[in-house]
Amino acid sequence: MAIEKILSSSFSHTSKSRGISYFERNLVSPLTIEHGRRGDFKVIGTCHYNVSISYEQTNGEFALSCTCPHFSDGNTCKHLWASVLEADDLGLFSETTFDMPNTESSLLEIVSNEHNEGKILFRFKNALPERPETALTKPVKQKISSWQSRIQKV
């Protein structure tokens, strides 16, 4: 499946249109390709930027990273979008089965845009881990103030 369709809603119109231009002008070069898992790319922009796109099947997470300043500010960028298009052109995830929700709207939610290890993480909404049962949690001990404990002693 094309990851362009999956990730599209997470990119601004401006980033996508500029990324398309980079892709069409062949400014994206693959560095490392592991089909179904990850791709590392070099994108020639104002400078040379390194981009990484990976997918972890076990938890349904996409991890995206770029070395450009716009990405460092917490945004998806044109270099990432150009690399997404290159990944699709190379068939990077063409044989990967994604456990996707049935609806097209909001396929992904941002797990972390705090640049967890320099990456923005996305996860399919239906792949979120379930929360543990609250009935099994340890009860919270009620704190008693010093004057209440004195009254109890009397």
mmCIF file of C-alpha atoms in Angstrom:
data_model
loop_
_atom_site.group_PDB
_atom_site.id
_atom_site.type_symbol
_atom_site.label_atom_id
_atom_site.label_comp_id
_atom_site.label_asym_id
_atom_site.label_seq_id
_atom_site.Cartn_x
_atom_site.Cartn_y
_atom_site.Cartn_z
ATOM 1 C CA MET A 1 0.000 0.000 0.000
ATOM 2 C CA ALA A 2 1.141 3.561 -0.679
ATOM 3 C CA ILE A 3 2.185 5.353 2.488
ATOM 4 C CA GLU A 4 1.397 8.642 0.735
ATOM 5 C CA LYS A 5 -2.291 7.920 1.303
ATOM 6 C CA ILE A 6 -1.727 6.954 4.936
ATOM 7 C CA LEU A 7 0.439 9.939 5.909
ATOM 8 C CA SER A 8 -1.152 12.635 3.724
ATOM 9 C CA SER A 9 -3.389 14.161 6.397
ATOM 10 C CA SER A 10 -0.364 14.743 8.639
ATOM 11 C CA PHE A 11 1.283 17.154 6.173
ATOM 12 C CA SER A 12 0.324 20.713 5.280
ATOM 13 C CA HIS A 13 -0.637 21.606 1.715
ATOM 14 C CA THR A 14 2.528 23.732 1.442
ATOM 15 C CA SER A 15 4.837 20.914 2.568
ATOM 16 C CA LYS A 16 3.178 18.505 0.140
ATOM 17 C CA SER A 17 3.334 20.835 -2.876
ATOM 18 C CA ARG A 18 6.992 21.703 -2.229
ATOM 19 C CA GLY A 19 7.800 18.051 -1.570
ATOM 20 C CA ILE A 20 6.194 17.077 -4.886
ATOM 21 C CA SER A 21 8.449 19.610 -6.613
ATOM 22 C CA TYR A 22 11.552 18.109 -4.958
ATOM 23 C CA PHE A 23 10.449 14.602 -5.918
ATOM 24 C CA GLU A 24 9.694 15.551 -9.554
ATOM 25 C CA ARG A 25 13.088 17.269 -9.878
ATOM 26 C CA ASN A 26 14.833 14.071 -8.641
ATOM 27 C CA LEU A 27 16.265 15.760 -5.548
ATOM 28 C CA VAL A 28 15.685 12.648 -3.397
ATOM 29 C CA SER A 29 18.213 9.815 -3.302
ATOM 30 C CA PRO A 30 17.730 6.564 -1.385
ATOM 31 C CA LEU A 31 20.603 5.717 0.945
ATOM 32 C CA THR A 32 19.370 2.586 2.740
ATOM 33 C CA ILE A 33 16.284 0.557 1.880
ATOM 34 C CA GLU A 34 14.897 -2.272 3.997
ATOM 35 C CA HIS A 35 11.648 -3.230 2.254
ATOM 36 C CA GLY A 36 8.702 -3.268 4.625
ATOM 37 C CA ARG A 37 10.687 -1.691 7.471
ATOM 38 C CA ARG A 38 12.591 1.502 6.721
ATOM 39 C CA GLY A 39 14.168 3.816 4.229
ATOM 40 C CA ASP A 40 16.852 6.458 4.634
ATOM 41 C CA PHE A 41 17.088 9.213 2.057
ATOM 42 C CA LYS A 42 19.200 12.233 1.172
ATOM 43 C CA VAL A 43 17.233 15.267 -0.031
ATOM 44 C CA ILE A 44 18.982 18.141 -1.734
ATOM 45 C CA GLY A 45 17.418 21.416 -0.615
ATOM 46 C CA THR A 46 19.136 24.531 0.653
ATOM 47 C CA CYS A 47 21.531 21.998 2.155
ATOM 48 C CA HIS A 48 21.627 18.211 2.054
ATOM 49 C CA TYR A 49 19.121 16.788 4.528
ATOM 50 C CA ASN A 50 18.901 13.243 5.840
ATOM 51 C CA VAL A 51 15.428 11.761 6.108
ATOM 52 C CA SER A 52 14.319 8.490 7.680
ATOM 53 C CA ILE A 53 10.954 6.745 7.376
ATOM 54 C CA SER A 54 10.345 3.549 9.278
ATOM 55 C CA TYR A 55 7.389 1.365 10.188
ATOM 56 C CA GLU A 56 7.212 -0.982 13.153
ATOM 57 C CA GLN A 57 4.620 -3.690 12.457
ATOM 58 C CA THR A 58 4.354 -4.849 16.091
ATOM 59 C CA ASN A 59 2.964 -1.543 17.372
ATOM 60 C CA GLY A 60 1.725 0.048 14.134
ATOM 61 C CA GLU A 61 4.052 3.043 14.417
ATOM 62 C CA PHE A 62 5.587 5.151 11.699
ATOM 63 C CA ALA A 63 8.685 7.077 12.756
ATOM 64 C CA LEU A 64 9.696 10.047 10.604
ATOM 65 C CA SER A 65 12.757 12.237 10.918
ATOM 66 C CA CYS A 66 14.562 14.944 8.979
ATOM 67 C CA THR A 67 17.657 17.002 9.738
ATOM 68 C CA CYS A 68 16.157 20.294 8.482
ATOM 69 C CA PRO A 69 15.371 23.251 10.791
ATOM 70 C CA HIS A 70 11.618 23.159 10.023
ATOM 71 C CA PHE A 71 11.428 19.589 11.301
ATOM 72 C CA SER A 72 13.550 20.508 14.332
ATOM 73 C CA ASP A 73 10.829 23.031 15.202
ATOM 74 C CA GLY A 74 8.320 20.158 15.473
ATOM 75 C CA ASN A 75 6.795 20.192 11.983
ATOM 76 C CA THR A 76 6.502 17.755 9.119
ATOM 77 C CA CYS A 77 8.434 19.157 6.151
ATOM 78 C CA LYS A 78 8.768 19.108 2.363
ATOM 79 C CA HIS A 79 11.837 16.851 2.614
ATOM 80 C CA LEU A 80 9.800 14.215 4.448
ATOM 81 C CA TRP A 81 6.983 14.432 1.894
ATOM 82 C CA ALA A 82 9.443 14.142 -1.027
ATOM 83 C CA SER A 83 10.892 11.061 0.696
ATOM 84 C CA VAL A 84 7.424 9.570 1.229
ATOM 85 C CA LEU A 85 6.835 9.881 -2.526
ATOM 86 C CA GLU A 86 10.246 8.333 -3.259
ATOM 87 C CA ALA A 87 9.518 5.472 -0.838
ATOM 88 C CA ASP A 88 6.251 4.777 -2.658
ATOM 89 C CA ASP A 89 7.981 4.996 -6.028
ATOM 90 C CA LEU A 90 10.514 2.395 -4.835
ATOM 91 C CA GLY A 91 7.745 0.189 -3.402
ATOM 92 C CA LEU A 92 9.267 0.411 0.079
ATOM 93 C CA PHE A 93 6.049 -0.645 1.816
ATOM 94 C CA SER A 94 4.241 -2.166 -1.196
ATOM 95 C CA GLU A 95 4.030 -5.636 0.349
ATOM 96 C CA THR A 96 3.409 -4.463 3.913
ATOM 97 C CA THR A 97 -0.011 -5.141 5.382
ATOM 98 C CA PHE A 98 -1.143 -2.283 7.568
ATOM 99 C CA ASP A 99 -3.680 -2.923 10.321
ATOM 100 C CA MET A 100 -5.714 0.164 9.472
ATOM 101 C CA PRO A 101 -9.082 1.387 10.734
ATOM 102 C CA ASN A 102 -11.990 1.223 8.279
ATOM 103 C CA THR A 103 -12.446 4.988 8.041
ATOM 104 C CA GLU A 104 -10.288 7.280 5.935
ATOM 105 C CA SER A 105 -10.519 10.211 8.351
ATOM 106 C CA SER A 106 -7.851 10.460 11.017
ATOM 107 C CA LEU A 107 -6.065 7.223 10.196
ATOM 108 C CA LEU A 108 -3.136 8.223 12.349
ATOM 109 C CA GLU A 109 -2.671 10.057 15.537
ATOM 110 C CA ILE A 110 0.539 11.643 16.671
ATOM 111 C CA VAL A 111 2.039 9.564 19.435
ATOM 112 C CA SER A 112 4.843 12.023 20.038
ATOM 113 C CA ASN A 113 5.831 15.202 18.287
ATOM 114 C CA GLU A 114 8.297 16.008 21.039
ATOM 115 C CA HIS A 115 10.970 14.541 18.769
ATOM 116 C CA ASN A 116 11.378 11.333 20.697
ATOM 117 C CA GLU A 117 14.963 10.501 19.729
ATOM 118 C CA GLY A 118 14.675 13.065 16.907
ATOM 119 C CA LYS A 119 11.542 11.501 15.370
ATOM 120 C CA ILE A 120 7.854 12.233 15.088
ATOM 121 C CA LEU A 121 5.899 9.061 15.830
ATOM 122 C CA PHE A 122 2.514 8.228 14.304
ATOM 123 C CA ARG A 123 0.368 5.231 15.185
ATOM 124 C CA PHE A 124 -2.802 3.854 13.626
ATOM 125 C CA LYS A 125 -5.674 4.728 15.929
ATOM 126 C CA ASN A 126 -6.865 1.131 16.200
ATOM 127 C CA ALA A 127 -3.354 -0.045 17.080
ATOM 128 C CA LEU A 128 -3.186 1.833 20.367
ATOM 129 C CA PRO A 129 -2.336 -0.453 23.257
ATOM 130 C CA GLU A 130 -5.168 -1.105 25.644
ATOM 131 C CA ARG A 131 -4.983 0.371 29.118
ATOM 132 C CA PRO A 132 -4.631 -2.025 32.044
ATOM 133 C CA GLU A 133 -7.673 -2.680 34.197
ATOM 134 C CA THR A 134 -8.001 -0.049 36.900
ATOM 135 C CA ALA A 135 -9.500 -2.564 39.361
ATOM 136 C CA LEU A 136 -6.085 -4.134 39.727
ATOM 137 C CA THR A 137 -4.368 -0.925 40.736
ATOM 138 C CA LYS A 138 -3.077 -0.426 44.241
ATOM 139 C CA PRO A 139 -5.418 1.666 46.401
ATOM 140 C CA VAL A 140 -4.153 5.130 47.275
ATOM 141 C CA LYS A 141 -3.510 5.629 50.954
ATOM 142 C CA GLN A 142 -5.360 8.653 52.266
ATOM 143 C CA LYS A 143 -3.064 11.234 53.747
ATOM 144 C CA ILE A 144 -4.107 12.436 57.200
ATOM 145 C CA SER A 145 -2.955 15.825 58.414
ATOM 146 C CA SER A 146 -1.145 16.139 61.736
ATOM 147 C CA TRP A 147 -4.124 17.714 63.535
ATOM 148 C CA GLN A 148 -6.420 14.904 62.350
ATOM 149 C CA SER A 149 -4.009 12.262 63.684
ATOM 150 C CA ARG A 150 -3.878 14.038 67.067
ATOM 151 C CA ILE A 151 -7.688 14.017 67.284
ATOM 152 C CA GLN A 152 -7.776 10.310 66.416
ATOM 153 C CA LYS A 153 -5.357 9.572 69.291
ATOM 154 C CA VAL A 154 -7.604 11.320 71.844
#
